[in-house]
Amino acid sequence: MKGLVIWILRGSESDESVLDELGKEIGDRGGRVEVFHSGTLKNLGMTDNHEAKVAACAMVASHGVVVIASGNKSSGIPSGPELAVREVSMDDLRDEVRRASFMRNLELGGLVPPPRHDVHPDEEKKILARLKELGYLEE
Amino acid sequence: MLVPPHGGRLTHRQAMAEEAAELLSRLEDSKALTLNSRERSDLEMIGNGAMSPLEGFMCREDYESVVEAMRLSSGPIWPLPVVFSVKNDDPRVQPGESVALKDESGTIRGEMVVEEIFEADLRHEALETLGTMDTSHPGAAYLNFLSGRYLGGKIRSIRWRDTETFPDYRLDPRETRVLFRAKGWNTVVAFQTRNPIHRAHEYIQKCAMETVDGLLLHPLVGDTKNDDIPADVRMRCYEIILEHYYPPDRVAVSVFPAAMRYAGPREAVFHALLRKNYGCSHFIVGRDHAGVGNFYGTYDAQMIFDRFDRDELGIVPMKFEHAFYCLKCGGMATSKTCPHDSDKHVFLAGRKVRSMLAEGKTPPPEFTRPEVAEVLMRAAGKGDDR
């Protein structure tokens, strides 16, 4: 799978649990994922600033990994043949509908695997209703 | 638990509700390419996940790997190319472009993001996948008509329920999977045909039903040869026979929107893998499945399954002989179960049945249930109006 950097624009917030939740969702789908928290570079003994984080993210992602990181400004990493970059706001990821749409677009673009379940639980309810309407199942 | 989809995941590239509206509005000003009837069927089945793990029309690497080795370049078994052919009046497009896919009536059916444009050796494709270049074979005749230039790329499809044939029977793989789970079926056998149901089919289906939880009757309603019995007549035959002769809680009928390729053994594997995506654990393979004329050996479509590891296939082929009514046994049988000479067997080829119907003769009850015969006779009486 092509490498991907998901760069989350933090704005005034710094809640990093959103990064972890997104990482877990992609990991649950079977994607290789790495989450860069604010202290990750420091813990690795590296300088922790915007440029260093951008360079590290691009390098890791270029090996076919989904890298999730956040910053107060755009990463500036260009998308290319080996690496895709998607920027998204913290607010978008907090909103269930916008987050689902973001993930769906990544899936349709072949950047993250489809979900493991064959039918989403919400969709399953609608399908059951249709099957009853068509007479496949009793009311 | 149902069988997992082929390749492990059920893809879903069909744009739903708001997605479809957004997609249509975005495609309004895009270049448009025309889908022929087979490609339209393929688009629908890639979009709804029936062709999982495909996410679009094949690029060169997958195409060549499939033609040569019956596998996708990433490894999974895949016996037939699923390709989009450039037509003479299509606009020029470049890799990276997003294009609208329209059917022959001009309705937008989806989108393709073009990844690759490549030349194909259609004679080689015909020889490898169909075993012939003879244009009396409908699959070879189809290839003979193409430009030889294919476009590959991921697609999104749009479902137009209001223009679908058999909308009440058109379940996609997500729907059949939900249905099977709701019915408590873990093992399901699929039966496909492009012919009206007769007693030999019924016998085979019921033999299979003895060993599994449920039966999915899955008649093919995409393009077939002109002399095949029309799909609406076949569906009426199913409705009537289910009403009178099958336990309703153990059978479901839905349509399979694929177009026939008449690729015999390779298509038998193709049909099986697609049924696995619908949630079926078993697939009935008759003699000369998906064959035409004398292009394939009697057992080729059954033997090809032996070339693959059963776990890798992920669906069990149930191989059946032709069934017949034996006057001496007083019931349905096959050469595996009946010791009597063929003069005791009532067996009619499809061609013979068609000619009987054309002459206004009712097929015998040993061959077809009287309720089904009545449907066929009525349809034959309509002549060209069918």
Short mmCIF file of C-alpha atoms in Angstrom, two decimals:
data_model
loop_
_atom_site.label_atom_id
_atom_site.label_comp_id
_atom_site.label_asym_id
_atom_site.label_seq_id
_atom_site.Cartn_x
_atom_site.Cartn_y
_atom_site.Cartn_z
CA MET A 1 0.00 0.00 0.00
CA LYS A 2 1.19 3.52 -0.81
CA GLY A 3 2.57 5.51 2.15
CA LEU A 4 0.32 8.09 3.74
CA VAL A 5 0.78 11.03 6.08
CA ILE A 6 -2.38 12.13 7.86
CA TRP A 7 -1.54 15.57 9.13
CA ILE A 8 -4.01 16.87 11.67
CA LEU A 9 -4.31 20.62 12.02
CA ARG A 10 -4.65 21.19 15.73
CA GLY A 11 -5.81 24.78 15.88
CA SER A 12 -5.93 25.84 19.50
CA GLU A 13 -6.45 22.29 20.80
CA SER A 14 -3.87 19.71 21.69
CA ASP A 15 -5.97 16.63 22.49
CA GLU A 16 -3.82 13.82 21.17
CA SER A 17 -6.36 11.09 21.92
CA VAL A 18 -7.86 11.87 18.49
CA LEU A 19 -4.59 10.72 16.90
CA ASP A 20 -4.68 7.48 18.88
CA GLU A 21 -8.31 6.77 17.99
CA LEU A 22 -7.60 7.29 14.31
CA GLY A 23 -4.50 5.12 14.57
CA LYS A 24 -6.50 2.36 16.25
CA GLU A 25 -9.19 2.47 13.55
CA ILE A 26 -6.65 2.15 10.75
CA GLY A 27 -4.75 -0.52 12.66
CA ASP A 28 -7.97 -2.48 13.21
CA ARG A 29 -8.47 -2.46 9.46
CA GLY A 30 -5.05 -4.06 9.06
CA GLY A 31 -3.09 -0.95 8.07
CA ARG A 32 0.51 -0.45 9.22
CA VAL A 33 0.26 2.69 11.28
CA GLU A 34 2.56 4.92 13.31
CA VAL A 35 1.31 7.73 15.52
CA PHE A 36 3.65 10.67 16.14
CA HIS A 37 2.77 12.27 19.47
CA SER A 38 4.24 15.57 20.52
CA GLY A 39 6.98 13.84 22.54
CA THR A 40 7.82 11.05 20.09
CA LEU A 41 10.85 12.70 18.51
CA LYS A 42 12.19 13.85 21.87
CA ASN A 43 11.89 10.31 23.21
CA LEU A 44 13.95 9.14 20.25
CA GLY A 45 16.64 11.65 21.15
CA MET A 46 15.85 13.89 18.20
CA THR A 47 15.13 17.57 18.01
CA ASP A 48 11.40 18.07 18.32
CA ASN A 49 10.43 20.90 16.02
CA HIS A 50 8.10 21.28 13.03
CA GLU A 51 10.74 20.66 10.34
CA ALA A 52 12.17 17.60 12.08
CA LYS A 53 8.69 16.14 12.59
CA VAL A 54 7.76 16.71 8.94
CA ALA A 55 10.95 15.06 7.72
CA ALA A 56 10.54 12.08 10.05
CA CYS A 57 6.89 11.59 9.07
CA ALA A 58 7.70 11.66 5.36
CA MET A 59 10.56 9.21 5.79
CA VAL A 60 8.54 6.67 7.78
CA ALA A 61 5.49 6.97 5.51
CA SER A 62 7.60 6.43 2.39
CA HIS A 63 7.99 2.81 3.55
CA GLY A 64 4.29 2.15 3.04
CA VAL A 65 3.21 3.14 6.54
CA VAL A 66 0.28 5.34 7.53
CA VAL A 67 1.77 8.09 9.71
CA ILE A 68 -0.51 10.21 11.86
CA ALA A 69 0.83 13.46 13.22
CA SER A 70 -0.43 16.88 14.17
CA GLY A 71 0.77 20.45 13.97
CA ASN A 72 -0.37 24.03 14.22
CA LYS A 73 0.36 24.70 10.57
CA SER A 74 0.31 22.76 7.30
CA SER A 75 3.00 20.09 6.95
CA GLY A 76 4.01 21.31 3.52
CA ILE A 77 4.84 17.73 2.47
CA PRO A 78 4.00 17.28 -1.23
CA SER A 79 2.01 14.23 -2.34
CA GLY A 80 3.90 12.11 -4.87
CA PRO A 81 3.89 8.67 -6.49
CA GLU A 82 5.19 6.92 -3.34
CA LEU A 83 3.56 9.08 -0.72
CA ALA A 84 0.15 10.65 -0.24
CA VAL A 85 -0.56 13.44 2.22
CA ARG A 86 -3.97 14.30 3.61
CA GLU A 87 -4.53 17.23 5.93
CA VAL A 88 -7.57 17.30 8.13
CA SER A 89 -8.71 19.43 11.05
CA MET A 90 -9.13 18.16 14.60
CA ASP A 91 -12.76 19.33 14.43
CA ASP A 92 -13.43 17.23 11.34
CA LEU A 93 -12.13 14.13 13.09
CA ARG A 94 -14.25 14.81 16.16
CA ASP A 95 -17.41 14.97 14.07
CA GLU A 96 -18.65 11.42 13.45
CA VAL A 97 -20.06 12.08 9.96
CA ARG A 98 -17.07 14.09 8.72
CA ARG A 99 -14.66 11.57 10.17
CA ALA A 100 -16.50 8.68 8.43
CA SER A 101 -16.40 10.61 5.18
CA PHE A 102 -12.66 11.25 5.61
CA MET A 103 -12.00 7.54 6.21
CA ARG A 104 -14.23 6.54 3.30
CA ASN A 105 -12.26 8.79 0.95
CA LEU A 106 -8.98 7.29 2.16
CA GLU A 107 -10.46 3.83 1.56
CA LEU A 108 -11.72 4.71 -1.92
CA GLY A 109 -8.31 6.14 -2.75
CA GLY A 110 -6.70 2.84 -1.77
CA LEU A 111 -4.76 4.55 1.06
CA VAL A 112 -6.20 2.52 3.93
CA PRO A 113 -7.70 -0.99 3.83
CA PRO A 114 -11.51 -1.42 3.83
CA PRO A 115 -13.06 -2.29 7.22
CA ARG A 116 -12.82 -5.92 8.31
CA HIS A 117 -16.56 -6.26 8.87
CA ASP A 118 -18.48 -6.90 5.63
CA VAL A 119 -21.36 -4.62 6.66
CA HIS A 120 -21.22 -1.69 9.03
CA PRO A 121 -23.60 -2.23 11.99
CA ASP A 122 -25.57 0.93 11.10
CA GLU A 123 -25.90 -0.21 7.49
CA GLU A 124 -26.99 -3.67 8.65
CA LYS A 125 -30.15 -2.20 10.22
CA LYS A 126 -31.11 -0.54 6.94
CA ILE A 127 -30.45 -3.73 5.00
CA LEU A 128 -32.58 -5.78 7.39
CA ALA A 129 -35.43 -3.30 6.93
CA ARG A 130 -35.14 -3.59 3.14
CA LEU A 131 -35.04 -7.40 3.26
CA LYS A 132 -38.25 -7.37 5.30
CA GLU A 133 -39.85 -4.95 2.87
CA LEU A 134 -38.94 -7.23 -0.04
CA GLY A 135 -40.34 -10.27 1.76
CA TYR A 136 -37.04 -12.08 2.29
CA LEU A 137 -37.54 -11.92 6.05
CA GLU A 138 -40.67 -11.88 8.15
CA GLU A 139 -41.61 -8.69 10.01
CA MET B 1 -20.09 -17.81 10.60
CA LEU B 2 -20.14 -17.09 6.88
CA VAL B 3 -17.15 -17.60 4.59
CA PRO B 4 -14.93 -14.53 4.34
CA PRO B 5 -14.92 -12.63 1.05
CA HIS B 6 -12.28 -13.40 -1.58
CA GLY B 7 -9.07 -11.62 -0.63
CA GLY B 8 -10.33 -11.18 2.94
CA ARG B 9 -12.35 -7.95 2.59
CA LEU B 10 -15.60 -7.07 0.94
CA THR B 11 -14.89 -3.98 -1.10
CA HIS B 12 -17.64 -1.42 -1.42
CA ARG B 13 -17.18 1.24 -4.06
CA GLN B 14 -20.82 2.00 -4.66
CA ALA B 15 -21.69 5.62 -3.96
CA MET B 16 -24.67 5.79 -1.62
CA ALA B 17 -27.19 8.65 -1.20
CA GLU B 18 -25.23 11.87 -0.50
CA GLU B 19 -22.06 10.35 -1.95
CA ALA B 20 -23.87 9.67 -5.21
CA ALA B 21 -25.23 13.21 -5.41
CA GLU B 22 -21.77 14.66 -4.79
CA LEU B 23 -20.23 12.30 -7.34
CA LEU B 24 -22.80 13.10 -10.01
CA SER B 25 -22.33 16.80 -9.57
CA ARG B 26 -18.55 16.43 -9.80
CA LEU B 27 -18.78 14.28 -12.93
CA GLU B 28 -21.16 16.58 -14.78
CA ASP B 29 -18.35 18.43 -16.55
CA SER B 30 -15.91 15.51 -16.80
CA LYS B 31 -15.03 13.65 -19.94
CA ALA B 32 -17.31 10.65 -20.40
CA LEU B 33 -16.49 7.14 -21.61
CA THR B 34 -19.11 4.68 -22.77
CA LEU B 35 -19.68 1.35 -21.06
CA ASN B 36 -20.86 -1.52 -23.17
CA SER B 37 -23.33 -3.92 -21.63
CA ARG B 38 -20.71 -6.30 -20.19
CA GLU B 39 -18.67 -3.44 -18.74
CA ARG B 40 -21.80 -2.02 -17.17
CA SER B 41 -22.43 -5.34 -15.43
CA ASP B 42 -18.79 -5.47 -14.33
CA LEU B 43 -18.94 -1.91 -12.97
CA GLU B 44 -21.99 -2.79 -10.90
CA MET B 45 -20.31 -5.90 -9.53
CA ILE B 46 -17.00 -4.22 -8.72
CA GLY B 47 -18.93 -1.44 -7.01
CA ASN B 48 -21.13 -3.66 -4.88
CA GLY B 49 -18.29 -5.93 -3.81
CA ALA B 50 -19.27 -9.02 -5.83
CA MET B 51 -15.86 -8.84 -7.49
CA SER B 52 -13.87 -8.27 -4.28
CA PRO B 53 -10.94 -7.73 -4.03
CA LEU B 54 -11.10 -5.77 -7.31
CA GLU B 55 -11.43 -2.04 -6.79
CA GLY B 56 -11.58 -1.10 -10.44
CA PHE B 57 -10.98 -2.19 -14.01
CA MET B 58 -7.67 -4.02 -14.28
CA CYS B 59 -4.36 -2.38 -15.11
CA ARG B 60 -1.76 -4.19 -17.21
CA GLU B 61 -0.01 -6.03 -14.39
CA ASP B 62 -3.19 -7.65 -13.12
CA TYR B 63 -4.50 -8.23 -16.64
CA GLU B 64 -1.38 -10.07 -17.77
CA SER B 65 -1.13 -12.06 -14.56
CA VAL B 66 -4.79 -13.12 -14.87
CA VAL B 67 -4.49 -14.08 -18.53
CA GLU B 68 -1.28 -16.05 -18.00
CA ALA B 69 -1.61 -17.48 -14.51
CA MET B 70 -5.25 -17.03 -13.38
CA ARG B 71 -4.09 -14.89 -10.48
CA LEU B 72 -4.09 -11.21 -9.61
CA SER B 73 -0.60 -9.74 -9.45
CA SER B 74 -0.98 -9.61 -5.66
CA GLY B 75 -1.58 -13.37 -5.55
CA PRO B 76 -5.28 -14.25 -5.14
CA ILE B 77 -6.86 -16.61 -7.67
CA TRP B 78 -8.67 -14.69 -10.41
CA PRO B 79 -9.44 -16.50 -13.65
CA LEU B 80 -10.81 -13.85 -16.03
CA PRO B 81 -9.86 -10.30 -17.04
CA VAL B 82 -12.20 -7.54 -15.93
CA VAL B 83 -11.30 -4.71 -18.25
CA PHE B 84 -12.59 -1.51 -19.77
CA SER B 85 -12.10 -1.20 -23.52
CA VAL B 86 -11.56 2.16 -25.21
CA LYS B 87 -14.24 2.74 -27.88
CA ASN B 88 -13.63 4.52 -31.18
CA ASP B 89 -15.59 7.63 -30.26
CA ASP B 90 -14.31 7.92 -26.67
CA PRO B 91 -12.44 11.17 -25.88
CA ARG B 92 -8.68 11.00 -25.23
CA VAL B 93 -7.86 10.68 -21.56
CA GLN B 94 -4.65 10.69 -19.54
CA PRO B 95 -3.56 8.75 -16.45
CA GLY B 96 -4.67 10.63 -13.35
CA GLU B 97 -7.86 11.93 -14.96
CA SER B 98 -11.21 11.28 -13.36
CA VAL B 99 -13.76 10.33 -16.01
CA ALA B 100 -17.48 9.66 -16.00
CA LEU B 101 -18.64 6.21 -17.10
CA LYS B 102 -21.90 6.34 -19.00
CA ASP B 103 -24.07 3.54 -20.27
CA GLU B 104 -25.29 3.42 -23.86
CA SER B 105 -28.34 5.54 -22.96
CA GLY B 106 -26.09 8.32 -21.62
CA THR B 107 -26.81 7.74 -17.91
CA ILE B 108 -23.79 8.21 -15.65
CA ARG B 109 -23.12 4.87 -13.96
CA GLY B 110 -19.91 5.74 -12.17
CA GLU B 111 -16.45 7.15 -12.21
CA MET B 112 -13.00 5.84 -13.07
CA VAL B 113 -9.76 7.45 -12.02
CA VAL B 114 -7.58 6.39 -14.93
CA GLU B 115 -4.34 4.78 -13.78
CA GLU B 116 -3.12 3.23 -17.00
CA ILE B 117 -3.87 2.96 -20.71
CA PHE B 118 -2.44 -0.13 -22.32
CA GLU B 119 -2.51 -2.18 -25.49
CA ALA B 120 -3.66 -5.78 -25.18
CA ASP B 121 -3.08 -8.74 -27.45
CA LEU B 122 -6.69 -9.81 -27.83
CA ARG B 123 -5.86 -12.93 -29.83
CA HIS B 124 -3.65 -14.08 -26.98
CA GLU B 125 -6.34 -13.18 -24.45
CA ALA B 126 -8.90 -15.19 -26.42
CA LEU B 127 -6.64 -18.23 -26.69
CA GLU B 128 -5.64 -18.23 -23.03
CA THR B 129 -8.98 -17.40 -21.43
CA LEU B 130 -11.45 -18.95 -23.89
CA GLY B 131 -9.23 -21.53 -25.52
CA THR B 132 -10.18 -20.33 -28.99
CA MET B 133 -10.17 -17.39 -31.38
CA ASP B 134 -13.03 -18.86 -33.39
CA THR B 135 -15.61 -16.10 -33.68
CA SER B 136 -18.45 -18.61 -33.58
CA HIS B 137 -17.63 -18.61 -29.84
CA PRO B 138 -19.57 -15.63 -28.39
CA GLY B 139 -16.69 -14.65 -26.09
CA ALA B 140 -14.22 -14.61 -28.97
CA ALA B 141 -16.70 -12.70 -31.12
CA TYR B 142 -16.94 -10.10 -28.34
CA LEU B 143 -13.15 -9.71 -28.17
CA ASN B 144 -12.95 -9.52 -31.94
CA PHE B 145 -15.12 -6.43 -31.77
CA LEU B 146 -12.89 -4.53 -29.28
CA SER B 147 -10.22 -1.92 -30.01
CA GLY B 148 -7.42 -3.73 -28.17
CA ARG B 149 -6.77 -0.75 -25.92
CA TYR B 150 -7.76 -1.01 -22.26
CA LEU B 151 -8.06 1.58 -19.51
CA GLY B 152 -7.36 0.53 -15.94
CA GLY B 153 -8.18 2.35 -12.74
CA LYS B 154 -10.23 2.41 -9.56
CA ILE B 155 -13.94 2.99 -9.94
CA ARG B 156 -16.93 4.18 -8.03
CA SER B 157 -20.34 3.08 -9.15
CA ILE B 158 -23.76 4.62 -8.71
CA ARG B 159 -26.79 2.44 -8.11
CA TRP B 160 -29.94 3.52 -9.94
CA ARG B 161 -32.57 1.33 -8.35
CA ASP B 162 -35.38 2.77 -10.48
CA THR B 163 -33.88 1.52 -13.75
CA GLU B 164 -32.71 -1.89 -12.55
CA THR B 165 -34.23 -5.04 -13.89
CA PHE B 166 -35.67 -7.30 -11.17
CA PRO B 167 -35.28 -4.64 -8.43
CA ASP B 168 -37.05 -6.83 -5.88
CA TYR B 169 -34.59 -9.65 -6.45
CA ARG B 170 -31.41 -7.62 -6.82
CA LEU B 171 -29.43 -8.22 -3.64
CA ASP B 172 -25.79 -7.21 -3.45
CA PRO B 173 -23.25 -9.23 -1.43
CA ARG B 174 -23.70 -7.12 1.69
CA GLU B 175 -27.41 -7.77 1.54
CA THR B 176 -27.13 -11.52 0.98
CA ARG B 177 -24.65 -11.75 3.85
CA VAL B 178 -27.06 -9.94 6.17
CA LEU B 179 -29.88 -12.18 4.92
CA PHE B 180 -27.95 -15.40 5.54
CA ARG B 181 -26.97 -14.29 9.04
CA ALA B 182 -30.57 -13.31 9.83
CA LYS B 183 -31.73 -16.75 8.71
CA GLY B 184 -29.02 -18.42 10.78
CA TRP B 185 -27.35 -20.01 7.77
CA ASN B 186 -23.63 -20.69 8.07
CA THR B 187 -23.27 -22.83 4.98
CA VAL B 188 -25.01 -21.83 1.78
CA VAL B 189 -24.89 -23.42 -1.63
CA ALA B 190 -25.30 -21.24 -4.71
CA PHE B 191 -26.85 -22.44 -7.91
CA GLN B 192 -26.54 -20.50 -11.10
CA THR B 193 -28.11 -21.07 -14.44
CA ARG B 194 -28.98 -19.23 -17.56
CA ASN B 195 -31.67 -21.79 -18.41
CA PRO B 196 -35.19 -22.26 -17.03
CA ILE B 197 -35.35 -24.60 -14.06
CA HIS B 198 -36.22 -28.19 -14.85
CA ARG B 199 -36.36 -31.32 -12.76
CA ALA B 200 -32.68 -32.14 -13.20
CA HIS B 201 -31.80 -28.77 -11.65
CA GLU B 202 -34.31 -29.32 -8.88
CA TYR B 203 -32.82 -32.73 -8.11
CA ILE B 204 -29.26 -31.38 -7.96
CA GLN B 205 -30.28 -28.42 -5.81
CA LYS B 206 -32.12 -30.63 -3.37
CA CYS B 207 -29.21 -33.10 -3.16
CA ALA B 208 -26.99 -30.12 -2.26
CA MET B 209 -29.54 -28.80 0.24
CA GLU B 210 -29.25 -32.05 2.19
CA THR B 211 -25.75 -31.03 3.28
CA VAL B 212 -25.94 -27.27 3.86
CA ASP B 213 -28.08 -24.75 5.75
CA GLY B 214 -29.53 -22.88 2.79
CA LEU B 215 -29.78 -22.60 -0.98
CA LEU B 216 -29.23 -19.39 -2.93
CA LEU B 217 -30.82 -19.62 -6.35
CA HIS B 218 -28.83 -17.10 -8.30
CA PRO B 219 -29.89 -16.96 -11.94
CA LEU B 220 -27.68 -14.90 -14.19
CA VAL B 221 -29.53 -11.94 -15.67
CA GLY B 222 -26.76 -10.05 -17.45
CA ASP B 223 -26.11 -10.47 -21.16
CA THR B 224 -26.59 -13.97 -22.58
CA LYS B 225 -26.83 -15.40 -26.08
CA ASN B 226 -29.90 -14.37 -28.07
CA ASP B 227 -31.27 -17.91 -28.18
CA ASP B 228 -31.21 -18.37 -24.38
CA ILE B 229 -34.62 -18.21 -22.64
CA PRO B 230 -35.14 -14.57 -21.48
CA ALA B 231 -34.39 -13.80 -17.84
CA ASP B 232 -37.93 -12.66 -16.99
CA VAL B 233 -39.33 -16.01 -18.11
CA ARG B 234 -36.69 -17.87 -16.10
CA MET B 235 -37.55 -15.81 -13.02
CA ARG B 236 -41.26 -16.64 -13.38
CA CYS B 237 -40.31 -20.32 -13.57
CA TYR B 238 -38.39 -19.95 -10.30
CA GLU B 239 -41.24 -18.16 -8.58
CA ILE B 240 -43.72 -20.87 -9.47
CA ILE B 241 -41.50 -23.83 -8.62
CA LEU B 242 -40.47 -22.32 -5.28
CA GLU B 243 -44.10 -21.81 -4.38
CA HIS B 244 -44.96 -25.46 -4.98
CA TYR B 245 -41.86 -27.57 -4.38
CA TYR B 246 -39.32 -25.92 -2.00
CA PRO B 247 -39.29 -25.22 1.75
CA PRO B 248 -39.46 -21.41 1.89
CA ASP B 249 -37.28 -21.08 4.99
CA ARG B 250 -34.32 -22.81 3.34
CA VAL B 251 -34.20 -21.10 -0.04
CA ALA B 252 -33.57 -17.54 -1.22
CA VAL B 253 -33.70 -16.36 -4.79
CA SER B 254 -31.83 -13.33 -6.03
CA VAL B 255 -30.42 -12.31 -9.39
CA PHE B 256 -26.78 -12.39 -10.43
CA PRO B 257 -26.19 -9.38 -12.67
CA ALA B 258 -23.09 -10.73 -14.44
CA ALA B 259 -22.77 -10.96 -18.19
CA MET B 260 -21.93 -14.37 -19.63
CA ARG B 261 -18.47 -14.76 -21.13
CA TYR B 262 -18.92 -18.42 -22.12
CA ALA B 263 -15.37 -19.05 -20.90
CA GLY B 264 -16.21 -22.55 -19.67
CA PRO B 265 -13.77 -23.76 -16.99
CA ARG B 266 -12.27 -20.37 -16.18
CA GLU B 267 -15.73 -18.89 -15.88
CA ALA B 268 -16.81 -21.70 -13.56
CA VAL B 269 -14.08 -20.61 -11.12
CA PHE B 270 -15.04 -16.98 -11.66
CA HIS B 271 -18.66 -17.72 -10.85
CA ALA B 272 -17.64 -19.62 -7.73
CA LEU B 273 -15.39 -16.85 -6.38
CA LEU B 274 -18.08 -14.25 -6.90
CA ARG B 275 -20.59 -16.41 -5.01
CA LYS B 276 -18.10 -16.64 -2.17
CA ASN B 277 -18.31 -12.86 -1.97
CA TYR B 278 -22.09 -13.17 -1.69
CA GLY B 279 -21.48 -15.33 1.39
CA CYS B 280 -21.86 -18.79 -0.15
CA SER B 281 -19.70 -21.65 1.10
CA HIS B 282 -20.58 -24.09 -1.72
CA PHE B 283 -21.18 -23.75 -5.44
CA ILE B 284 -22.85 -26.24 -7.74
CA VAL B 285 -20.80 -26.95 -10.85
CA GLY B 286 -22.53 -28.99 -13.49
CA ARG B 287 -21.02 -30.57 -16.56
CA ASP B 288 -19.86 -28.00 -19.13
CA HIS B 289 -20.64 -25.09 -16.79
CA ALA B 290 -20.52 -21.77 -18.69
CA GLY B 291 -19.68 -23.66 -21.86
CA VAL B 292 -20.98 -23.14 -25.34
CA GLY B 293 -21.17 -25.48 -28.33
CA ASN B 294 -18.37 -28.03 -28.27
CA PHE B 295 -15.59 -25.68 -27.23
CA TYR B 296 -14.89 -27.35 -23.87
CA GLY B 297 -14.60 -30.90 -22.64
CA THR B 298 -17.51 -32.34 -20.68
CA TYR B 299 -15.70 -32.23 -17.33
CA ASP B 300 -13.29 -29.31 -17.90
CA ALA B 301 -15.33 -26.92 -15.77
CA GLN B 302 -15.22 -29.37 -12.85
CA MET B 303 -11.61 -30.48 -13.18
CA ILE B 304 -10.21 -26.94 -13.21
CA PHE B 305 -11.05 -26.62 -9.51
CA ASP B 306 -8.54 -29.38 -8.76
CA ARG B 307 -5.75 -27.04 -9.87
CA PHE B 308 -6.29 -24.86 -6.80
CA ASP B 309 -5.85 -25.45 -3.11
CA ARG B 310 -9.28 -25.86 -1.55
CA ASP B 311 -8.52 -23.49 1.34
CA GLU B 312 -7.26 -20.87 -1.06
CA LEU B 313 -10.41 -21.13 -3.16
CA GLY B 314 -12.47 -20.69 0.00
CA ILE B 315 -15.61 -22.13 -1.59
CA VAL B 316 -16.41 -25.79 -2.13
CA PRO B 317 -17.32 -26.81 -5.67
CA MET B 318 -20.11 -29.41 -5.64
CA LYS B 319 -19.64 -31.34 -8.86
CA PHE B 320 -22.71 -32.94 -10.36
CA GLU B 321 -23.39 -35.18 -13.31
CA HIS B 322 -26.31 -34.50 -15.63
CA ALA B 323 -29.44 -35.70 -13.91
CA PHE B 324 -32.37 -37.43 -15.64
CA TYR B 325 -35.62 -39.18 -14.83
CA CYS B 326 -35.19 -42.95 -14.93
CA LEU B 327 -38.38 -44.77 -15.87
CA LYS B 328 -37.09 -47.97 -14.29
CA CYS B 329 -35.96 -46.34 -11.00
CA GLY B 330 -39.12 -44.25 -11.02
CA GLY B 331 -37.27 -41.09 -9.99
CA MET B 332 -34.50 -38.65 -10.68
CA ALA B 333 -30.96 -40.03 -10.84
CA THR B 334 -27.55 -39.63 -12.43
CA SER B 335 -25.10 -42.06 -13.95
CA LYS B 336 -23.56 -42.31 -10.48
CA THR B 337 -26.76 -43.66 -8.94
CA CYS B 338 -28.69 -45.41 -11.72
CA PRO B 339 -27.67 -48.77 -13.23
CA HIS B 340 -30.15 -48.75 -16.13
CA ASP B 341 -29.62 -48.23 -19.84
CA SER B 342 -30.08 -44.83 -21.38
CA ASP B 343 -33.28 -45.93 -23.17
CA LYS B 344 -34.90 -45.79 -19.71
CA HIS B 345 -33.76 -42.22 -19.14
CA VAL B 346 -35.82 -39.13 -19.90
CA PHE B 347 -33.33 -36.41 -20.67
CA LEU B 348 -33.85 -33.44 -22.92
CA ALA B 349 -31.18 -31.02 -24.08
CA GLY B 350 -31.99 -27.30 -23.93
CA ARG B 351 -32.07 -27.15 -27.72
CA LYS B 352 -34.67 -29.92 -27.85
CA VAL B 353 -36.84 -28.15 -25.26
CA ARG B 354 -36.69 -24.89 -27.19
CA SER B 355 -37.77 -26.64 -30.39
CA MET B 356 -40.63 -28.41 -28.56
CA LEU B 357 -41.84 -25.10 -27.19
CA ALA B 358 -41.59 -23.50 -30.62
CA GLU B 359 -43.80 -26.30 -31.98
CA GLY B 360 -46.31 -25.79 -29.17
CA LYS B 361 -45.54 -29.14 -27.52
CA THR B 362 -45.49 -29.35 -23.71
CA PRO B 363 -42.28 -30.84 -22.28
CA PRO B 364 -43.00 -34.12 -20.43
CA PRO B 365 -43.58 -34.08 -16.63
CA GLU B 366 -40.50 -36.28 -16.14
CA PHE B 367 -38.49 -33.39 -17.54
CA THR B 368 -40.23 -30.34 -16.12
CA ARG B 369 -42.82 -29.60 -13.47
CA PRO B 370 -46.21 -28.90 -15.07
CA GLU B 371 -46.38 -25.44 -13.46
CA VAL B 372 -43.05 -24.52 -15.05
CA ALA B 373 -44.07 -26.02 -18.39
CA GLU B 374 -47.12 -23.78 -18.34
CA VAL B 375 -44.97 -20.67 -17.84
CA LEU B 376 -42.69 -21.73 -20.68
CA MET B 377 -45.61 -22.48 -23.01
CA ARG B 378 -47.20 -19.12 -22.27
CA ALA B 379 -43.90 -17.33 -22.94
CA ALA B 380 -43.37 -19.28 -26.17
CA GLY B 381 -46.86 -18.32 -27.25
CA LYS B 382 -45.89 -14.67 -27.09
CA GLY B 383 -43.29 -15.21 -29.78
CA ASP B 384 -41.20 -12.11 -30.39
CA ASP B 385 -43.00 -10.22 -27.62
CA ARG B 386 -40.95 -12.05 -25.01
#
